[in-house]
PDB file of C-alpha atoms in Angstrom:
ATOM      1  CA  MET A1245      24.847 -57.767 -12.450  1.00 61.00           C
ATOM      2  CA  ASN A1246      26.886 -58.258 -15.631  1.00 63.00           C
ATOM      3  CA  VAL A1247      30.599 -59.083 -15.843  1.00 58.00           C
ATOM      4  CA  MET A1248      31.668 -55.471 -16.249  1.00 70.00           C
ATOM      5  CA  HIS A1249      29.709 -54.313 -13.205  1.00 70.00           C
ATOM      6  CA  LYS A1250      31.014 -57.234 -11.130  1.00 72.00           C
ATOM      7  CA  THR A1251      34.566 -56.285 -12.091  1.00 72.00           C
ATOM      8  CA  VAL A1252      33.966 -52.682 -11.056  1.00 75.00           C
ATOM      9  CA  ALA A1253      32.408 -53.825  -7.776  1.00 71.00           C
ATOM     10  CA  MET A1254      35.449 -56.005  -7.057  1.00 77.00           C
ATOM     11  CA  LEU A1255      37.792 -53.093  -7.739  1.00 82.00           C
ATOM     12  CA  GLU A1256      35.761 -50.835  -5.471  1.00 79.00           C
ATOM     13  CA  ALA A1257      35.828 -53.503  -2.760  1.00 74.00           C
ATOM     14  CA  TRP A1258      39.624 -53.758  -3.068  1.00 75.00           C
ATOM     15  CA  TRP A1259      39.952 -49.986  -2.785  1.00 74.00           C
ATOM     16  CA  ALA A1260      37.700 -49.868   0.288  1.00 72.00           C
ATOM     17  CA  LYS A1261      39.651 -52.683   1.975  1.00 78.00           C
ATOM     18  CA  HIS A1262      42.898 -50.728   1.641  1.00 78.00           C
ATOM     19  CA  HIS A1263      41.672 -47.159   2.122  1.00 76.00           C
ATOM     20  CA  VAL A1264      38.660 -47.102   4.456  1.00 82.00           C
ATOM     21  CA  HIS A1265      39.894 -46.785   8.029  1.00 87.00           C
ATOM     22  CA  LEU A1266      37.147 -48.093  10.300  1.00 91.00           C
ATOM     23  CA  ALA A1267      36.385 -46.432  13.616  1.00 92.00           C
ATOM     24  CA  PRO A1268      37.754 -48.470  16.560  1.00 94.00           C
ATOM     25  CA  GLU A1269      35.788 -49.865  19.452  1.00 97.00           C
ATOM     26  CA  PRO A1270      35.245 -46.927  21.827  1.00 97.00           C
ATOM     27  CA  ALA A1271      36.502 -46.735  25.381  1.00 96.00           C
ATOM     28  CA  GLY A1272      34.231 -47.149  28.367  1.00 96.00           C
ATOM     29  CA  GLU A1273      32.402 -49.737  30.395  1.00 96.00           C
ATOM     30  CA  ARG A1274      30.395 -52.301  28.442  1.00 97.00           C
ATOM     31  CA  THR A1275      27.698 -52.466  31.060  1.00 98.00           C
ATOM     32  CA  GLY A1276      25.527 -49.896  32.757  1.00 97.00           C
ATOM     33  CA  LEU A1277      22.225 -49.070  34.407  1.00 97.00           C
ATOM     34  CA  VAL A1278      19.654 -46.677  32.930  1.00 97.00           C
ATOM     35  CA  GLY A1279      16.180 -45.580  33.978  1.00 95.00           C
ATOM     36  CA  GLU A1280      17.068 -45.296  37.651  1.00 93.00           C
ATOM     37  CA  ARG A1281      14.215 -42.804  38.095  1.00 92.00           C
ATOM     38  CA  TYR A1282      11.778 -45.699  37.667  1.00 91.00           C
ATOM     39  CA  ALA A1283      13.146 -47.564  40.687  1.00 87.00           C
ATOM     40  CA  GLY A1284      10.404 -47.980  43.286  1.00 76.00           C
ATOM     41  CA  ASP A1285      10.409 -48.463  47.000  1.00 62.00           C
ATOM     42  CA  ASP A1286      10.289 -52.234  46.527  1.00 64.00           C
ATOM     43  CA  ASP A1287      13.781 -52.126  44.988  1.00 64.00           C
ATOM     44  CA  ALA A1288      12.760 -54.588  42.253  1.00 74.00           C
ATOM     45  CA  ARG A1289      15.419 -56.240  40.106  1.00 88.00           C
ATOM     46  CA  PRO A1290      16.287 -54.232  36.990  1.00 95.00           C
ATOM     47  CA  PHE A1291      15.290 -55.595  33.606  1.00 96.00           C
ATOM     48  CA  THR A1292      18.389 -57.112  31.969  1.00 97.00           C
ATOM     49  CA  LEU A1293      19.253 -56.488  28.315  1.00 98.00           C
ATOM     50  CA  VAL A1294      22.293 -58.239  26.852  1.00 98.00           C
ATOM     51  CA  ALA A1295      23.534 -57.639  23.312  1.00 98.00           C
ATOM     52  CA  VAL A1296      25.947 -59.842  21.370  1.00 98.00           C
ATOM     53  CA  GLY A1297      27.344 -59.050  17.953  1.00 98.00           C
ATOM     54  CA  ASP A1298      29.531 -56.986  15.684  1.00 98.00           C
ATOM     55  CA  SER A1299      30.702 -53.370  15.595  1.00 97.00           C
ATOM     56  CA  MET A1300      27.166 -52.061  16.039  1.00 96.00           C
ATOM     57  CA  VAL A1301      27.061 -53.753  19.441  1.00 98.00           C
ATOM     58  CA  ALA A1302      30.636 -52.673  20.187  1.00 97.00           C
ATOM     59  CA  GLY A1303      29.650 -49.042  19.493  1.00 97.00           C
ATOM     60  CA  CYS A1304      32.185 -48.323  16.755  1.00 97.00           C
ATOM     61  CA  GLY A1305      31.647 -44.782  15.483  1.00 96.00           C
ATOM     62  CA  VAL A1306      31.223 -42.921  18.792  1.00 97.00           C
ATOM     63  CA  GLU A1307      33.700 -41.714  21.401  1.00 96.00           C
ATOM     64  CA  THR A1308      32.389 -43.637  24.418  1.00 97.00           C
ATOM     65  CA  GLN A1309      30.402 -46.818  24.957  1.00 97.00           C
ATOM     66  CA  GLU A1310      27.515 -44.941  26.568  1.00 94.00           C
ATOM     67  CA  ASP A1311      26.779 -43.206  23.240  1.00 96.00           C
ATOM     68  CA  GLY A1312      26.399 -46.486  21.333  1.00 97.00           C
ATOM     69  CA  LEU A1313      23.302 -48.260  20.033  1.00 97.00           C
ATOM     70  CA  ILE A1314      22.709 -50.581  22.995  1.00 98.00           C
ATOM     71  CA  PRO A1315      22.716 -47.965  25.794  1.00 98.00           C
ATOM     72  CA  ASP A1316      20.337 -45.872  23.675  1.00 97.00           C
ATOM     73  CA  LEU A1317      18.137 -48.935  23.129  1.00 98.00           C
ATOM     74  CA  ALA A1318      18.196 -49.667  26.871  1.00 98.00           C
ATOM     75  CA  ARG A1319      17.043 -46.125  27.668  1.00 98.00           C
ATOM     76  CA  GLY A1320      14.090 -46.537  25.322  1.00 98.00           C
ATOM     77  CA  VAL A1321      13.187 -49.919  26.800  1.00 98.00           C
ATOM     78  CA  ALA A1322      13.324 -48.437  30.308  1.00 97.00           C
ATOM     79  CA  ASP A1323      10.874 -45.700  29.283  1.00 97.00           C
ATOM     80  CA  VAL A1324       8.394 -48.220  27.869  1.00 97.00           C
ATOM     81  CA  LEU A1325       8.656 -50.618  30.800  1.00 95.00           C
ATOM     82  CA  GLU A1326       8.951 -47.790  33.359  1.00 94.00           C
ATOM     83  CA  ARG A1327      11.614 -49.897  34.978  1.00 94.00           C
ATOM     84  CA  PRO A1328      15.409 -49.641  35.354  1.00 96.00           C
ATOM     85  CA  VAL A1329      17.347 -51.549  32.703  1.00 97.00           C
ATOM     86  CA  ARG A1330      20.796 -53.029  33.202  1.00 98.00           C
ATOM     87  CA  TRP A1331      22.498 -53.404  29.838  1.00 98.00           C
ATOM     88  CA  SER A1332      25.692 -55.174  28.805  1.00 98.00           C
ATOM     89  CA  THR A1333      27.396 -55.805  25.474  1.00 98.00           C
ATOM     90  CA  HIS A1334      29.608 -58.498  24.006  1.00 98.00           C
ATOM     91  CA  GLY A1335      30.601 -57.058  20.638  1.00 98.00           C
ATOM     92  CA  ARG A1336      33.667 -57.096  18.411  1.00 97.00           C
ATOM     93  CA  LEU A1337      34.601 -55.143  15.307  1.00 97.00           C
ATOM     94  CA  GLY A1338      34.519 -57.522  12.342  1.00 95.00           C
ATOM     95  CA  ALA A1339      32.482 -60.248  14.040  1.00 97.00           C
ATOM     96  CA  THR A1340      30.538 -62.611  11.797  1.00 97.00           C
ATOM     97  CA  MET A1341      27.583 -64.662  12.993  1.00 98.00           C
ATOM     98  CA  ARG A1342      29.900 -67.648  13.333  1.00 97.00           C
ATOM     99  CA  ARG A1343      32.120 -65.686  15.732  1.00 97.00           C
ATOM    100  CA  VAL A1344      29.026 -64.622  17.629  1.00 98.00           C
ATOM    101  CA  ARG A1345      28.115 -68.269  18.068  1.00 98.00           C
ATOM    102  CA  TYR A1346      31.499 -69.642  19.076  1.00 97.00           C
ATOM    103  CA  ARG A1347      33.261 -66.725  20.781  1.00 97.00           C
ATOM    104  CA  LEU A1348      30.802 -64.111  22.023  1.00 98.00           C
ATOM    105  CA  LEU A1349      27.598 -65.936  22.959  1.00 98.00           C
ATOM    106  CA  PRO A1350      29.459 -68.120  25.497  1.00 97.00           C
ATOM    107  CA  GLU A1351      30.426 -64.907  27.345  1.00 97.00           C
ATOM    108  CA  VAL A1352      26.793 -64.327  28.370  1.00 97.00           C
ATOM    109  CA  ASP A1353      26.199 -65.074  32.034  1.00 93.00           C
ATOM    110  CA  GLY A1354      22.858 -65.827  33.648  1.00 92.00           C
ATOM    111  CA  LYS A1355      19.517 -65.565  31.867  1.00 95.00           C
ATOM    112  CA  PRO A1356      18.877 -62.071  30.436  1.00 97.00           C
ATOM    113  CA  ASP A1357      15.318 -60.804  30.112  1.00 97.00           C
ATOM    114  CA  LEU A1358      16.076 -59.734  26.539  1.00 98.00           C
ATOM    115  CA  LEU A1359      18.928 -61.011  24.367  1.00 98.00           C
ATOM    116  CA  VAL A1360      19.844 -58.988  21.279  1.00 98.00           C
ATOM    117  CA  LEU A1361      21.863 -60.519  18.428  1.00 98.00           C
ATOM    118  CA  CYS A1362      23.333 -58.202  15.812  1.00 98.00           C
ATOM    119  CA  ALA A1363      25.550 -59.389  12.947  1.00 97.00           C
ATOM    120  CA  GLY A1364      25.468 -59.881   9.199  1.00 97.00           C
ATOM    121  CA  SER A1365      27.388 -57.015   7.625  1.00 95.00           C
ATOM    122  CA  ASN A1366      30.739 -58.785   7.993  1.00 95.00           C
ATOM    123  CA  ASP A1367      29.266 -61.992   6.589  1.00 96.00           C
ATOM    124  CA  ILE A1368      28.234 -60.009   3.518  1.00 94.00           C
ATOM    125  CA  MET A1369      31.651 -58.351   3.174  1.00 90.00           C
ATOM    126  CA  ALA A1370      33.376 -61.739   3.637  1.00 91.00           C
ATOM    127  CA  GLN A1371      31.342 -63.156   0.715  1.00 91.00           C
ATOM    128  CA  ARG A1372      29.738 -65.848   2.857  1.00 94.00           C
ATOM    129  CA  SER A1373      26.907 -67.536   0.997  1.00 96.00           C
ATOM    130  CA  VAL A1374      23.267 -67.347   2.007  1.00 97.00           C
ATOM    131  CA  ARG A1375      23.452 -71.063   2.851  1.00 97.00           C
ATOM    132  CA  GLU A1376      26.422 -70.489   5.159  1.00 98.00           C
ATOM    133  CA  TRP A1377      24.668 -67.527   6.760  1.00 98.00           C
ATOM    134  CA  SER A1378      21.469 -69.517   7.245  1.00 98.00           C
ATOM    135  CA  ASP A1379      23.295 -72.413   8.892  1.00 98.00           C
ATOM    136  CA  ASP A1380      25.178 -70.075  11.247  1.00 98.00           C
ATOM    137  CA  LEU A1381      22.128 -68.017  12.206  1.00 98.00           C
ATOM    138  CA  ALA A1382      19.977 -71.098  12.832  1.00 98.00           C
ATOM    139  CA  ALA A1383      22.636 -72.738  15.009  1.00 98.00           C
ATOM    140  CA  THR A1384      23.268 -69.503  16.927  1.00 98.00           C
ATOM    141  CA  LEU A1385      19.568 -69.045  17.637  1.00 98.00           C
ATOM    142  CA  ASP A1386      19.173 -72.634  18.769  1.00 97.00           C
ATOM    143  CA  GLU A1387      21.939 -72.068  21.322  1.00 97.00           C
ATOM    144  CA  ALA A1388      20.687 -68.599  22.263  1.00 98.00           C
ATOM    145  CA  LYS A1389      17.221 -69.913  23.100  1.00 96.00           C
ATOM    146  CA  ALA A1390      18.772 -71.823  25.985  1.00 95.00           C
ATOM    147  CA  LEU A1391      19.995 -68.499  27.405  1.00 96.00           C
ATOM    148  CA  ALA A1392      16.908 -66.292  27.041  1.00 97.00           C
ATOM    149  CA  ASP A1393      13.198 -66.576  26.412  1.00 94.00           C
ATOM    150  CA  ASP A1394      13.033 -63.266  24.533  1.00 97.00           C
ATOM    151  CA  ILE A1395      15.446 -62.765  21.632  1.00 98.00           C
ATOM    152  CA  VAL A1396      15.667 -59.960  19.097  1.00 98.00           C
ATOM    153  CA  VAL A1397      17.765 -60.324  15.950  1.00 98.00           C
ATOM    154  CA  TYR A1398      18.915 -57.223  14.084  1.00 97.00           C
ATOM    155  CA  SER A1399      19.475 -57.313  10.357  1.00 96.00           C
ATOM    156  CA  CYS A1400      22.820 -56.207   8.998  1.00 93.00           C
ATOM    157  CA  GLY A1401      23.474 -52.507   8.511  1.00 89.00           C
ATOM    158  CA  GLN A1402      22.671 -50.439   5.436  1.00 89.00           C
ATOM    159  CA  LEU A1403      25.966 -51.041   3.660  1.00 88.00           C
ATOM    160  CA  TYR A1404      24.398 -49.976   0.379  1.00 88.00           C
ATOM    161  CA  ASN A1405      24.058 -46.435   1.770  1.00 88.00           C
ATOM    162  CA  SER A1406      27.614 -46.150   3.083  1.00 89.00           C
ATOM    163  CA  PRO A1407      29.315 -43.072   1.566  1.00 87.00           C
ATOM    164  CA  SER A1408      32.717 -44.767   1.986  1.00 88.00           C
ATOM    165  CA  LEU A1409      31.852 -47.382  -0.662  1.00 89.00           C
ATOM    166  CA  GLY A1410      31.613 -47.047  -4.437  1.00 90.00           C
ATOM    167  CA  ALA A1411      28.249 -46.853  -6.177  1.00 89.00           C
ATOM    168  CA  THR A1412      28.587 -50.147  -8.087  1.00 90.00           C
ATOM    169  CA  LEU A1413      29.701 -51.999  -4.973  1.00 90.00           C
ATOM    170  CA  ARG A1414      26.750 -50.565  -3.034  1.00 89.00           C
ATOM    171  CA  ARG A1415      24.296 -51.855  -5.645  1.00 91.00           C
ATOM    172  CA  TYR A1416      25.880 -55.296  -5.488  1.00 90.00           C
ATOM    173  CA  LEU A1417      25.739 -55.304  -1.688  1.00 92.00           C
ATOM    174  CA  GLU A1418      22.086 -54.306  -1.697  1.00 93.00           C
ATOM    175  CA  GLY A1419      21.205 -57.438  -3.629  1.00 93.00           C
ATOM    176  CA  ARG A1420      23.235 -59.637  -1.264  1.00 94.00           C
ATOM    177  CA  ILE A1421      21.626 -57.973   1.761  1.00 95.00           C
ATOM    178  CA  ASP A1422      18.135 -58.562   0.365  1.00 96.00           C
ATOM    179  CA  GLU A1423      18.917 -62.292   0.065  1.00 97.00           C
ATOM    180  CA  GLN A1424      20.332 -62.449   3.573  1.00 97.00           C
ATOM    181  CA  THR A1425      17.343 -60.588   4.983  1.00 97.00           C
ATOM    182  CA  GLU A1426      14.813 -62.965   3.456  1.00 97.00           C
ATOM    183  CA  ALA A1427      16.680 -65.963   4.839  1.00 98.00           C
ATOM    184  CA  SER A1428      16.884 -64.338   8.281  1.00 98.00           C
ATOM    185  CA  LYS A1429      13.167 -63.587   8.355  1.00 98.00           C
ATOM    186  CA  ARG A1430      12.346 -67.207   7.593  1.00 98.00           C
ATOM    187  CA  ILE A1431      14.738 -68.638  10.197  1.00 98.00           C
ATOM    188  CA  CYS A1432      13.563 -66.258  12.924  1.00 98.00           C
ATOM    189  CA  ALA A1433       9.901 -66.930  12.142  1.00 98.00           C
ATOM    190  CA  GLU A1434      10.474 -70.687  12.379  1.00 97.00           C
ATOM    191  CA  ARG A1435      11.896 -70.206  15.877  1.00 97.00           C
ATOM    192  CA  GLY A1436       9.465 -67.605  17.138  1.00 96.00           C
ATOM    193  CA  VAL A1437      12.183 -64.950  17.364  1.00 97.00           C
ATOM    194  CA  ILE A1438      11.655 -61.243  16.708  1.00 97.00           C
ATOM    195  CA  TYR A1439      13.511 -59.980  13.633  1.00 98.00           C
ATOM    196  CA  LEU A1440      14.159 -56.270  13.125  1.00 96.00           C
ATOM    197  CA  ASP A1441      14.740 -55.545   9.447  1.00 95.00           C
ATOM    198  CA  MET A1442      16.626 -52.302  10.022  1.00 91.00           C
ATOM    199  CA  THR A1443      18.369 -52.499   6.666  1.00 90.00           C
ATOM    200  CA  HIS A1444      15.076 -51.576   4.972  1.00 89.00           C
ATOM    201  CA  GLU A1445      13.919 -49.087   7.618  1.00 83.00           C
ATOM    202  CA  ASP A1446      14.152 -45.338   7.081  1.00 79.00           C
ATOM    203  CA  VAL A1447      16.723 -44.596   9.770  1.00 71.00           C
ATOM    204  CA  LYS A1448      18.050 -41.511   7.950  1.00 65.00           C
ATOM    205  CA  ALA A1449      21.102 -43.407   6.676  1.00 62.00           C
ATOM    206  CA  ASP A1450      21.190 -40.947   3.774  1.00 64.00           C
ATOM    207  CA  ASP A1451      21.545 -38.063   6.230  1.00 70.00           C
ATOM    208  CA  ALA A1452      25.042 -36.561   6.511  1.00 74.00           C
ATOM    209  CA  GLN A1453      24.666 -36.615  10.306  1.00 85.00           C
ATOM    210  CA  PHE A1454      24.033 -40.357  10.390  1.00 88.00           C
ATOM    211  CA  TYR A1455      27.583 -41.552   9.868  1.00 91.00           C
ATOM    212  CA  ALA A1456      30.677 -41.326  12.028  1.00 93.00           C
ATOM    213  CA  SER A1457      33.971 -39.870  10.798  1.00 91.00           C
ATOM    214  CA  ASP A1458      34.820 -43.149   9.008  1.00 91.00           C
ATOM    215  CA  HIS A1459      31.690 -42.704   6.824  1.00 89.00           C
ATOM    216  CA  PHE A1460      30.888 -46.363   7.457  1.00 91.00           C
ATOM    217  CA  HIS A1461      29.562 -46.785  11.005  1.00 93.00           C
ATOM    218  CA  PRO A1462      26.719 -44.771  12.511  1.00 93.00           C
ATOM    219  CA  GLY A1463      27.720 -41.871  14.720  1.00 94.00           C
ATOM    220  CA  ARG A1464      25.946 -40.648  17.835  1.00 94.00           C
ATOM    221  CA  PHE A1465      22.978 -39.285  15.839  1.00 92.00           C
ATOM    222  CA  GLY A1466      22.741 -42.500  13.808  1.00 92.00           C
ATOM    223  CA  TYR A1467      22.723 -44.800  16.805  1.00 95.00           C
ATOM    224  CA  ARG A1468      20.147 -42.677  18.613  1.00 94.00           C
ATOM    225  CA  TYR A1469      17.876 -42.676  15.563  1.00 91.00           C
ATOM    226  CA  MET A1470      18.210 -46.457  15.149  1.00 93.00           C
ATOM    227  CA  ALA A1471      17.493 -47.052  18.834  1.00 96.00           C
ATOM    228  CA  ASP A1472      14.397 -44.855  18.766  1.00 95.00           C
ATOM    229  CA  ARG A1473      13.054 -46.677  15.709  1.00 94.00           C
ATOM    230  CA  SER A1474      13.827 -50.051  17.290  1.00 96.00           C
ATOM    231  CA  VAL A1475      11.828 -49.143  20.389  1.00 97.00           C
ATOM    232  CA  GLU A1476       8.901 -48.105  18.189  1.00 96.00           C
ATOM    233  CA  LEU A1477       8.979 -51.489  16.438  1.00 95.00           C
ATOM    234  CA  LEU A1478       9.321 -53.372  19.729  1.00 96.00           C
ATOM    235  CA  HIS A1479       6.793 -51.255  21.624  1.00 96.00           C
ATOM    236  CA  ASP A1480       3.868 -53.699  21.662  1.00 95.00           C
ATOM    237  CA  HIS A1481       6.112 -56.630  22.551  1.00 94.00           C
ATOM    238  CA  LEU A1482       7.651 -54.670  25.410  1.00 95.00           C
ATOM    239  CA  LEU A1483       4.218 -53.794  26.712  1.00 94.00           C
ATOM    240  CA  SER A1484       3.336 -57.499  26.732  1.00 93.00           C
ATOM    241  CA  ILE A1485       6.422 -58.100  28.888  1.00 86.00           C
ATOM    242  CA  LYS A1486       5.433 -55.283  31.209  1.00 83.00           C
ATOM    243  CA  GLY A1487       1.996 -56.869  31.676  1.00 67.00           C
TER     244      GLY A1487
END
């Protein structure tokens, strides 16, 4: 990107910072139980799914927590496992991976069956380098592995498709996201952790229905579509857990 395009991208970023009003964290309980119909007579313990991360985990973009990404993901996991799933979230609007490591991950109690980490978009917007991102992700995963045997890491969101951002800024962000994604893939592979590259998946982010009223976060349709695609990508791994 040449000097002129970088200048335009910076101006578009300034405009977005002062004019884009992000959807707040929705009301509602940040824990729940889904798939109750799969409960058997033996009253087995529900599968536990805990998610830690940014606004995607917090459900920004919908009216209630139960319409967010993680409850939708839990419903899909319950259908594959044919087992009730108890989900809980520890998410904050604006959270970077460093905040996930120091502030949110310590909130996790017990040993979840599946731990989901979701951050990256705010690291991109905060202009954190790939080296800084890599150090934070690696350290977070090393600590997370003491909490859960199965970990899934989500890539950052598709910022380059956000209709609230200018075209030049979106092109710049796409390049930064590509760099972050490659680093994340390598770090997750080194630690035997599942990485979901949702930023390059066709999750209909160019569909007018995808986004919430802030034109930045997914809405109810967007979260449902992302959850369904996530379950498809995790299907074989979930079956291996089911046994």
